Amino acid sequence: MGIIGNTTNSDNEVGKRTKRIASNSIVLFLRIFLITIINLYAVRYILKGLGDYDYGIFNAVAGFVLMGAFFIPVLAVSIQRFYSFAIGRGDMERFQQIYAASMNMILLLVIVLLLIFETIGLWFVNTHMNIDGQEQAANVVFQLAIFSFMFSLLQIPSTAAIFAHEDMGIYALVSTLECLLKFIVALLIAYAPASRLVFYSSGLLVVAVLLFCSYVLISRLRYPECRYRHVTDKGIYKELFSFSGWTMYGAIAGTGMIQGSTLLLNVFFGPVANAAFAVANNIYNAFNSVTNSIVLSFRPAMVQSYAEGKNEYLNTLFNLNSKFILYLLTCISLPIIFEMDDILQMWLGEMSDEKVLFARLFVIYSVCLAMHHPITTIVQSIGRIREYHLYVESITILNIPVAYILFKCQLPSYSIFISMIGLCAFAHVVRLFCLRRIYPVFSIGQYVKTLILPGMMVIVVSSIVTYLVHSSVELAWMRFVLVFLLSSLCTIAMTLLIGITKAERTILLNIVGGVYRRKMNRSK
């Protein structure tokens, strides 16, 4: 049986667990919405309080420390995978062993990073960074940033436990409170009694400590298995290091591609191209946030389903996750692509043809890249990630030499996105063949028939409708509203008609009906 297609799972089980996934998705979307608004306002107060020069110093110094931030999602995904697998097997003893082993592993990482930052990092800050007149403050900021980062690492086993138990409401609440606390710190910068730069960094450290304590306390109170114990089983450490290592290879490849692209654009086209790429990269990060919210809602249930041996339900979740990502991102991306000129004008106050083109191409790349998540989740559930990441991420990193050759052939700056999108599509094909080899019940033919072909039809029809609306309305504000409204309605209608099956449509209507009934009951 292919992954995409009809399943024979109990309707009650599918409905119940799918409603929980949908509920988690809604909670995480609300979290993103609130955090985005708060962060937009926070930036204004931070700039006003610190000024351009001090803000630049803070970003340079703290940014050096945060280069190691890619460890956080890698470790969180890896540890959560083992947690979810243990929950699926009903082995809470194993869960506790993984919790303790992950704590030991992260403590070791903290010590290693601390040594690196306090030697090489300190030397770099004091000899290579332009911090004239603020040397003392910059050094204090560097130390505060290090400890803030360390507390972020130490909270990973606790946050991963929350994700594995699918308590997304708790995560959304705590992370939103974190954002509010950082906003308060930004507001208070103007009233700092001493160095505003040091005050702001100190405030962020206090927030990091409070966040760490909150997650640890919540995990200990809610999950009895989150207790530290001495673990001597070398097999657990070997599994964690192996899984994290290959996952980290993927993270490094993705980060290297973005940073390498920035460097190549600087060498061949200068700072103007860099600025356009940086603006587009912000939009890419926003799309990543939306995608991660969907993936975070589905991943624990998918891992647990595989651990329980419920392949048919896993197939259903894979199906829903893939379509959820494709159609939701299509609904969001089409109006943004067509109205990118006005969006950049409202956001930045100015725009150029290069910025608009880069942003549009980055949106397309974001949608293509997002489709790999359901595949990766199944591969991670099975645990055979070495071959998968070795093949796929090696293709990803090829973007750097390919783009270099294109630029050497005097092709325009936007050709780097042709390389990125082309290699992303090729990597997706490789992902499918890897999944077919690792998970034999998967059918590439069914995947194409029930996801790719209907998905292309939805995208083409919705694009035509969006183009017609965009080109036929001259008044800017009216065009902007109509494009977003009619494009979204068209995508939703096409999705309901041809994008999803009758069974999926029933599940979706049940979810919507359940949410409506709960709201009506609360209002009474």
Short mmCIF file of C-alpha atoms in Angstrom, two decimals, residues 128-519:
data_model
loop_
_atom_site.label_atom_id
_atom_site.label_comp_id
_atom_site.label_asym_id
_atom_site.label_seq_id
_atom_site.Cartn_x
_atom_site.Cartn_y
_atom_site.Cartn_z
CA HIS A 128 38.85 41.60 14.78
CA MET A 129 35.60 43.35 15.64
CA ASN A 130 35.03 47.05 15.14
CA ILE A 131 33.95 48.09 18.66
CA ASP A 132 35.94 51.30 19.12
CA GLY A 133 34.92 53.14 22.28
CA GLN A 134 32.83 50.27 23.63
CA GLU A 135 35.47 47.61 24.29
CA GLN A 136 34.54 47.08 27.94
CA ALA A 137 30.79 46.98 27.29
CA ALA A 138 31.28 44.66 24.32
CA ASN A 139 33.22 42.19 26.48
CA VAL A 140 30.48 42.21 29.12
CA VAL A 141 27.85 41.71 26.42
CA PHE A 142 29.87 38.79 25.05
CA GLN A 143 29.93 37.06 28.46
CA LEU A 144 26.22 37.66 29.04
CA ALA A 145 25.39 36.35 25.56
CA ILE A 146 27.41 33.18 26.21
CA PHE A 147 25.47 32.38 29.39
CA SER A 148 22.12 33.19 27.78
CA PHE A 149 22.96 30.74 25.02
CA MET A 150 24.06 28.08 27.51
CA PHE A 151 20.72 28.23 29.33
CA SER A 152 18.95 27.89 25.96
CA LEU A 153 20.90 24.68 25.36
CA LEU A 154 20.23 23.30 28.84
CA GLN A 155 16.46 23.63 28.48
CA ILE A 156 16.33 21.38 25.36
CA PRO A 157 15.60 18.05 27.15
CA SER A 158 12.64 19.67 28.91
CA THR A 159 11.19 21.40 25.84
CA ALA A 160 11.64 18.20 23.81
CA ALA A 161 9.58 16.35 26.47
CA ILE A 162 6.77 18.90 26.04
CA PHE A 163 6.86 18.43 22.25
CA ALA A 164 6.90 14.62 22.55
CA HIS A 165 3.81 14.70 24.79
CA GLU A 166 2.16 17.04 22.25
CA ASP A 167 1.48 19.73 24.90
CA MET A 168 1.85 22.54 22.37
CA GLY A 169 -0.40 24.84 24.36
CA ILE A 170 2.17 24.92 27.16
CA TYR A 171 4.99 25.62 24.72
CA ALA A 172 2.99 28.37 22.99
CA LEU A 173 2.15 30.00 26.34
CA VAL A 174 5.69 29.94 27.72
CA SER A 175 7.33 31.07 24.46
CA THR A 176 4.81 33.92 24.12
CA LEU A 177 5.57 35.01 27.71
CA GLU A 178 9.25 34.88 26.82
CA CYS A 179 8.60 37.25 23.92
CA LEU A 180 6.61 39.60 26.18
CA LEU A 181 9.42 39.66 28.76
CA LYS A 182 11.94 40.54 26.05
CA PHE A 183 9.60 43.29 24.90
CA ILE A 184 9.48 44.67 28.45
CA VAL A 185 13.28 44.64 28.55
CA ALA A 186 13.28 46.61 25.28
CA LEU A 187 10.88 49.17 26.77
CA LEU A 188 13.09 49.60 29.85
CA ILE A 189 16.31 50.28 27.90
CA ALA A 190 15.60 54.01 27.85
CA TYR A 191 15.51 54.03 31.67
CA ALA A 192 18.75 52.08 32.19
CA PRO A 193 20.81 53.59 35.05
CA ALA A 194 24.15 52.71 33.43
CA SER A 195 25.28 51.27 30.09
CA ARG A 196 22.20 50.59 28.01
CA LEU A 197 24.08 47.93 26.06
CA VAL A 198 24.93 46.01 29.24
CA PHE A 199 21.43 46.54 30.64
CA TYR A 200 19.77 45.07 27.57
CA SER A 201 22.11 42.04 27.53
CA SER A 202 21.57 41.51 31.26
CA GLY A 203 17.80 41.61 30.75
CA LEU A 204 18.03 38.93 28.07
CA LEU A 205 20.08 36.73 30.41
CA VAL A 206 17.43 37.09 33.15
CA VAL A 207 14.75 36.06 30.62
CA ALA A 208 16.85 33.05 29.55
CA VAL A 209 17.25 31.92 33.18
CA LEU A 210 13.52 32.32 33.88
CA LEU A 211 12.68 30.40 30.73
CA PHE A 212 15.05 27.57 31.66
CA CYS A 213 13.57 27.32 35.16
CA SER A 214 10.01 27.35 33.77
CA TYR A 215 10.58 24.52 31.30
CA VAL A 216 12.47 22.38 33.83
CA LEU A 217 9.78 22.91 36.47
CA ILE A 218 6.93 22.17 34.06
CA SER A 219 8.57 18.99 32.77
CA ARG A 220 9.27 17.73 36.30
CA LEU A 221 5.72 18.42 37.50
CA ARG A 222 3.91 17.02 34.45
CA TYR A 223 6.14 14.12 33.43
CA PRO A 224 7.45 11.79 36.17
CA GLU A 225 10.00 10.35 33.74
CA CYS A 226 11.83 13.70 33.55
CA ARG A 227 14.11 12.88 36.46
CA TYR A 228 17.86 12.75 36.30
CA ARG A 229 19.55 9.42 36.97
CA HIS A 230 22.97 7.98 36.30
CA VAL A 231 23.09 6.27 32.90
CA THR A 232 25.94 3.92 32.03
CA ASP A 233 24.42 2.27 28.94
CA LYS A 234 26.84 3.29 26.18
CA GLY A 235 24.32 2.21 23.55
CA ILE A 236 22.01 5.12 24.40
CA TYR A 237 24.82 7.65 24.03
CA LYS A 238 25.92 6.06 20.76
CA GLU A 239 22.39 6.30 19.33
CA LEU A 240 21.96 9.91 20.45
CA PHE A 241 25.36 11.02 19.12
CA SER A 242 24.89 9.18 15.82
CA PHE A 243 21.38 10.52 15.22
CA SER A 244 22.30 14.07 16.27
CA GLY A 245 25.50 13.98 14.22
CA TRP A 246 23.80 13.18 10.93
CA THR A 247 20.94 15.58 11.67
CA MET A 248 23.55 18.23 12.39
CA TYR A 249 25.17 17.53 9.03
CA GLY A 250 21.88 18.50 7.45
CA ALA A 251 21.62 21.67 9.51
CA ILE A 252 25.20 22.68 8.68
CA ALA A 253 24.56 22.03 4.98
CA GLY A 254 21.47 24.27 5.01
CA THR A 255 23.21 27.03 6.96
CA GLY A 256 26.30 26.75 4.78
CA MET A 257 24.22 27.12 1.64
CA ILE A 258 22.63 30.37 2.86
CA GLN A 259 25.89 31.84 4.19
CA GLY A 260 27.84 30.67 1.14
CA SER A 261 25.28 32.27 -1.15
CA THR A 262 25.67 35.54 0.75
CA LEU A 263 29.44 35.40 0.30
CA LEU A 264 29.24 34.62 -3.43
CA LEU A 265 26.78 37.45 -4.05
CA ASN A 266 29.11 39.83 -2.19
CA VAL A 267 32.13 38.75 -4.24
CA PHE A 268 30.42 38.92 -7.64
CA PHE A 269 27.77 41.63 -7.22
CA GLY A 270 28.59 43.64 -4.09
CA PRO A 271 26.61 44.94 -1.10
CA VAL A 272 23.46 45.85 -3.07
CA ALA A 273 22.86 42.20 -3.96
CA ASN A 274 23.63 41.27 -0.35
CA ALA A 275 20.97 43.68 0.89
CA ALA A 276 18.38 42.21 -1.50
CA PHE A 277 19.30 38.69 -0.40
CA ALA A 278 19.06 39.68 3.29
CA VAL A 279 15.55 41.12 2.82
CA ALA A 280 14.44 37.99 0.97
CA ASN A 281 16.01 35.82 3.67
CA ASN A 282 13.73 37.43 6.27
CA ILE A 283 10.72 36.30 4.24
CA TYR A 284 12.25 32.82 3.95
CA ASN A 285 12.60 32.70 7.76
CA ALA A 286 8.95 33.69 8.16
CA PHE A 287 7.85 30.85 5.87
CA ASN A 288 10.08 28.48 7.83
CA SER A 289 8.28 29.48 11.02
CA VAL A 290 4.90 28.62 9.51
CA THR A 291 6.20 25.30 8.18
CA ASN A 292 7.82 24.38 11.49
CA SER A 293 4.51 24.96 13.28
CA ILE A 294 2.81 22.42 11.01
CA VAL A 295 5.66 19.94 11.31
CA LEU A 296 5.84 20.34 15.09
CA SER A 297 2.15 19.44 15.33
CA PHE A 298 2.51 16.25 13.28
CA ARG A 299 5.98 14.94 14.20
CA PRO A 300 5.31 13.42 17.67
CA ALA A 301 2.21 11.54 16.46
CA MET A 302 4.06 10.21 13.40
CA VAL A 303 7.00 8.93 15.45
CA GLN A 304 4.68 7.35 18.01
CA SER A 305 2.60 5.70 15.26
CA TYR A 306 5.70 4.08 13.79
CA ALA A 307 6.86 2.92 17.23
CA GLU A 308 3.41 1.39 17.83
CA GLY A 309 3.58 -0.42 14.48
CA LYS A 310 0.52 1.46 13.17
CA ASN A 311 1.74 1.97 9.62
CA GLU A 312 -1.70 2.71 8.19
CA TYR A 313 -2.23 5.58 10.60
CA LEU A 314 1.32 6.78 9.92
CA ASN A 315 0.39 6.78 6.21
CA THR A 316 -2.66 8.90 6.99
CA LEU A 317 -0.59 11.39 8.96
CA PHE A 318 2.02 11.55 6.18
CA ASN A 319 -0.76 12.24 3.71
CA LEU A 320 -2.35 14.99 5.82
CA ASN A 321 0.98 16.57 6.72
CA SER A 322 2.16 16.74 3.10
CA LYS A 323 -1.09 18.24 1.87
CA PHE A 324 -1.39 20.60 4.82
CA ILE A 325 2.06 22.02 4.05
CA LEU A 326 1.56 22.26 0.28
CA TYR A 327 -1.89 23.85 0.24
CA LEU A 328 -1.45 26.16 3.21
CA LEU A 329 1.84 27.53 1.87
CA THR A 330 0.28 27.89 -1.59
CA CYS A 331 -2.60 29.83 -0.05
CA ILE A 332 -0.13 32.17 1.66
CA SER A 333 2.56 32.41 -1.01
CA LEU A 334 0.56 33.19 -4.19
CA PRO A 335 -0.84 36.58 -3.08
CA ILE A 336 2.52 37.48 -1.51
CA ILE A 337 4.37 36.73 -4.76
CA PHE A 338 2.01 38.83 -6.87
CA GLU A 339 1.85 41.73 -4.40
CA MET A 340 5.52 41.69 -3.39
CA ASP A 341 6.10 45.23 -4.67
CA ASP A 342 3.50 46.72 -2.33
CA ILE A 343 4.51 44.47 0.57
CA LEU A 344 8.14 45.61 0.43
CA GLN A 345 7.04 49.21 0.00
CA MET A 346 4.87 49.04 3.15
CA TRP A 347 7.47 47.10 5.15
CA LEU A 348 10.68 48.89 4.18
CA GLY A 349 9.44 52.15 2.75
CA GLU A 350 11.33 51.41 -0.47
CA MET A 351 11.98 48.58 -2.87
CA SER A 352 14.00 47.74 -5.96
CA ASP A 353 13.47 45.31 -8.82
CA GLU A 354 16.25 43.08 -7.46
CA LYS A 355 14.72 42.94 -3.97
CA VAL A 356 11.30 42.08 -5.37
CA LEU A 357 12.67 39.35 -7.63
CA PHE A 358 14.86 37.86 -4.88
CA ALA A 359 11.94 37.83 -2.44
CA ARG A 360 9.61 36.14 -4.94
CA LEU A 361 12.17 33.45 -5.78
CA PHE A 362 12.91 32.85 -2.10
CA VAL A 363 9.18 32.25 -1.51
CA ILE A 364 9.14 29.62 -4.27
CA TYR A 365 12.24 27.99 -2.80
CA SER A 366 10.62 27.99 0.67
CA VAL A 367 7.56 26.10 -0.58
CA CYS A 368 9.70 23.54 -2.44
CA LEU A 369 11.95 22.99 0.57
CA ALA A 370 9.04 22.65 3.01
CA MET A 371 7.76 19.53 1.25
CA HIS A 372 10.63 17.42 2.56
CA HIS A 373 9.52 17.55 6.22
CA PRO A 374 6.98 14.67 6.20
CA ILE A 375 9.53 12.45 4.42
CA THR A 376 12.27 13.39 6.85
CA THR A 377 9.98 12.70 9.81
CA ILE A 378 9.35 9.12 8.68
CA VAL A 379 13.06 8.55 8.04
CA GLN A 380 13.84 9.92 11.51
CA SER A 381 11.12 7.71 13.01
CA ILE A 382 12.75 4.64 11.50
CA GLY A 383 16.19 5.87 12.55
CA ARG A 384 18.06 5.17 9.28
CA ILE A 385 19.25 8.71 8.72
CA ARG A 386 22.91 8.25 7.77
CA GLU A 387 22.32 7.37 4.11
CA TYR A 388 19.41 9.81 3.83
CA HIS A 389 21.27 12.89 5.08
CA LEU A 390 24.50 11.95 3.32
CA TYR A 391 22.81 11.89 -0.10
CA VAL A 392 20.30 14.69 0.31
CA GLU A 393 22.41 17.29 2.13
CA SER A 394 25.37 16.69 -0.15
CA ILE A 395 23.09 17.76 -2.99
CA THR A 396 22.05 20.84 -1.01
CA ILE A 397 25.61 22.03 -0.46
CA LEU A 398 26.28 21.67 -4.22
CA ASN A 399 24.51 25.03 -4.58
CA ILE A 400 27.76 26.83 -3.76
CA PRO A 401 29.93 25.38 -6.57
CA VAL A 402 27.01 25.45 -9.03
CA ALA A 403 26.27 29.12 -8.28
CA TYR A 404 29.99 29.94 -8.56
CA ILE A 405 30.07 28.40 -12.05
CA LEU A 406 26.92 30.30 -13.06
CA PHE A 407 28.39 33.59 -11.88
CA LYS A 408 31.68 32.84 -13.61
CA CYS A 409 29.66 32.41 -16.80
CA GLN A 410 28.43 35.99 -16.20
CA LEU A 411 24.85 35.02 -15.48
CA PRO A 412 22.78 37.53 -13.42
CA SER A 413 22.58 37.53 -9.63
CA TYR A 414 19.14 35.89 -9.51
CA SER A 415 20.59 32.75 -11.13
CA ILE A 416 21.64 31.65 -7.65
CA PHE A 417 17.95 30.96 -6.99
CA ILE A 418 17.73 28.88 -10.15
CA SER A 419 20.49 26.75 -8.65
CA MET A 420 18.77 26.61 -5.23
CA ILE A 421 15.32 25.69 -6.59
CA GLY A 422 16.68 23.20 -9.13
CA LEU A 423 18.85 21.38 -6.59
CA CYS A 424 15.99 21.43 -4.07
CA ALA A 425 13.70 19.71 -6.59
CA PHE A 426 16.39 17.15 -7.43
CA ALA A 427 17.03 16.53 -3.72
CA HIS A 428 13.30 15.92 -3.23
CA VAL A 429 13.35 13.18 -5.86
CA VAL A 430 16.31 11.62 -4.06
CA ARG A 431 14.38 11.86 -0.77
CA LEU A 432 11.50 9.90 -2.32
CA PHE A 433 13.79 7.10 -3.50
CA CYS A 434 15.50 7.02 -0.10
CA LEU A 435 12.11 6.73 1.60
CA ARG A 436 11.06 3.97 -0.79
CA ARG A 437 14.19 2.03 0.12
CA ILE A 438 13.88 2.61 3.88
CA TYR A 439 10.09 2.27 4.13
CA PRO A 440 9.03 -0.34 1.52
CA VAL A 441 5.26 0.31 1.79
CA PHE A 442 5.81 3.75 0.27
CA SER A 443 4.81 4.11 -3.39
CA ILE A 444 6.32 6.92 -5.46
CA GLY A 445 3.60 6.43 -8.08
CA GLN A 446 0.85 6.97 -5.50
CA TYR A 447 2.70 10.02 -4.15
CA VAL A 448 2.77 11.58 -7.62
CA LYS A 449 -0.81 10.59 -8.40
CA THR A 450 -2.46 11.77 -5.21
CA LEU A 451 -0.25 14.71 -4.16
CA ILE A 452 1.97 16.08 -6.94
CA LEU A 453 -0.50 16.08 -9.84
CA PRO A 454 -3.51 17.46 -7.88
CA GLY A 455 -1.16 19.91 -6.18
CA MET A 456 0.11 21.21 -9.53
CA MET A 457 -3.47 21.65 -10.75
CA VAL A 458 -4.40 23.61 -7.61
CA ILE A 459 -1.31 25.83 -7.98
CA VAL A 460 -1.84 26.47 -11.72
CA VAL A 461 -5.55 27.35 -11.45
CA SER A 462 -5.00 29.51 -8.35
CA SER A 463 -2.07 31.28 -10.05
CA ILE A 464 -4.18 32.09 -13.12
CA VAL A 465 -7.00 33.50 -10.98
CA THR A 466 -4.53 35.53 -8.88
CA TYR A 467 -2.84 36.90 -12.03
CA LEU A 468 -6.17 37.94 -13.56
CA VAL A 469 -7.19 39.79 -10.41
CA HIS A 470 -3.74 41.38 -10.04
CA SER A 471 -3.66 42.61 -13.65
CA SER A 472 -7.25 43.82 -13.91
CA VAL A 473 -7.49 46.10 -10.84
CA GLU A 474 -5.59 49.39 -11.04
CA LEU A 475 -6.32 50.94 -7.62
CA ALA A 476 -3.44 49.71 -5.42
CA TRP A 477 -5.20 49.19 -2.09
CA MET A 478 -8.23 47.54 -3.71
CA ARG A 479 -5.99 45.27 -5.79
CA PHE A 480 -4.04 44.29 -2.68
CA VAL A 481 -7.20 43.32 -0.77
CA LEU A 482 -8.84 41.50 -3.68
CA VAL A 483 -5.70 39.54 -4.55
CA PHE A 484 -5.29 38.25 -1.00
CA LEU A 485 -9.00 37.51 -0.61
CA LEU A 486 -9.81 35.90 -3.97
CA SER A 487 -6.49 34.06 -4.29
CA SER A 488 -6.96 32.44 -0.88
CA LEU A 489 -10.61 31.55 -1.58
CA CYS A 490 -9.67 30.03 -4.93
CA THR A 491 -6.88 27.93 -3.39
CA ILE A 492 -9.18 26.70 -0.62
CA ALA A 493 -11.95 25.85 -3.11
CA MET A 494 -9.57 23.99 -5.45
CA THR A 495 -8.09 22.13 -2.50
CA LEU A 496 -11.52 20.94 -1.38
CA LEU A 497 -12.49 19.96 -4.94
CA ILE A 498 -9.41 18.13 -6.22
CA GLY A 499 -6.61 18.51 -3.65
CA ILE A 500 -7.90 16.16 -0.98
CA THR A 501 -9.81 12.88 -0.96
CA LYS A 502 -13.38 12.36 0.22
CA ALA A 503 -12.15 10.77 3.46
CA GLU A 504 -9.78 13.69 4.12
CA ARG A 505 -12.58 16.15 3.37
CA THR A 506 -14.74 14.39 5.98
CA ILE A 507 -11.95 14.57 8.56
CA LEU A 508 -11.46 18.27 7.81
CA LEU A 509 -15.16 19.07 8.14
CA ASN A 510 -15.32 17.13 11.41
CA ILE A 511 -12.39 19.13 12.77
CA VAL A 512 -13.95 22.46 11.74
CA GLY A 513 -17.32 21.37 13.12
CA GLY A 514 -15.75 20.30 16.40
CA VAL A 515 -13.96 23.65 16.81
CA TYR A 516 -17.22 25.51 16.06
CA ARG A 517 -19.22 23.43 18.54
CA ARG A 518 -16.63 24.01 21.30
CA LYS A 519 -16.78 27.76 20.70
#
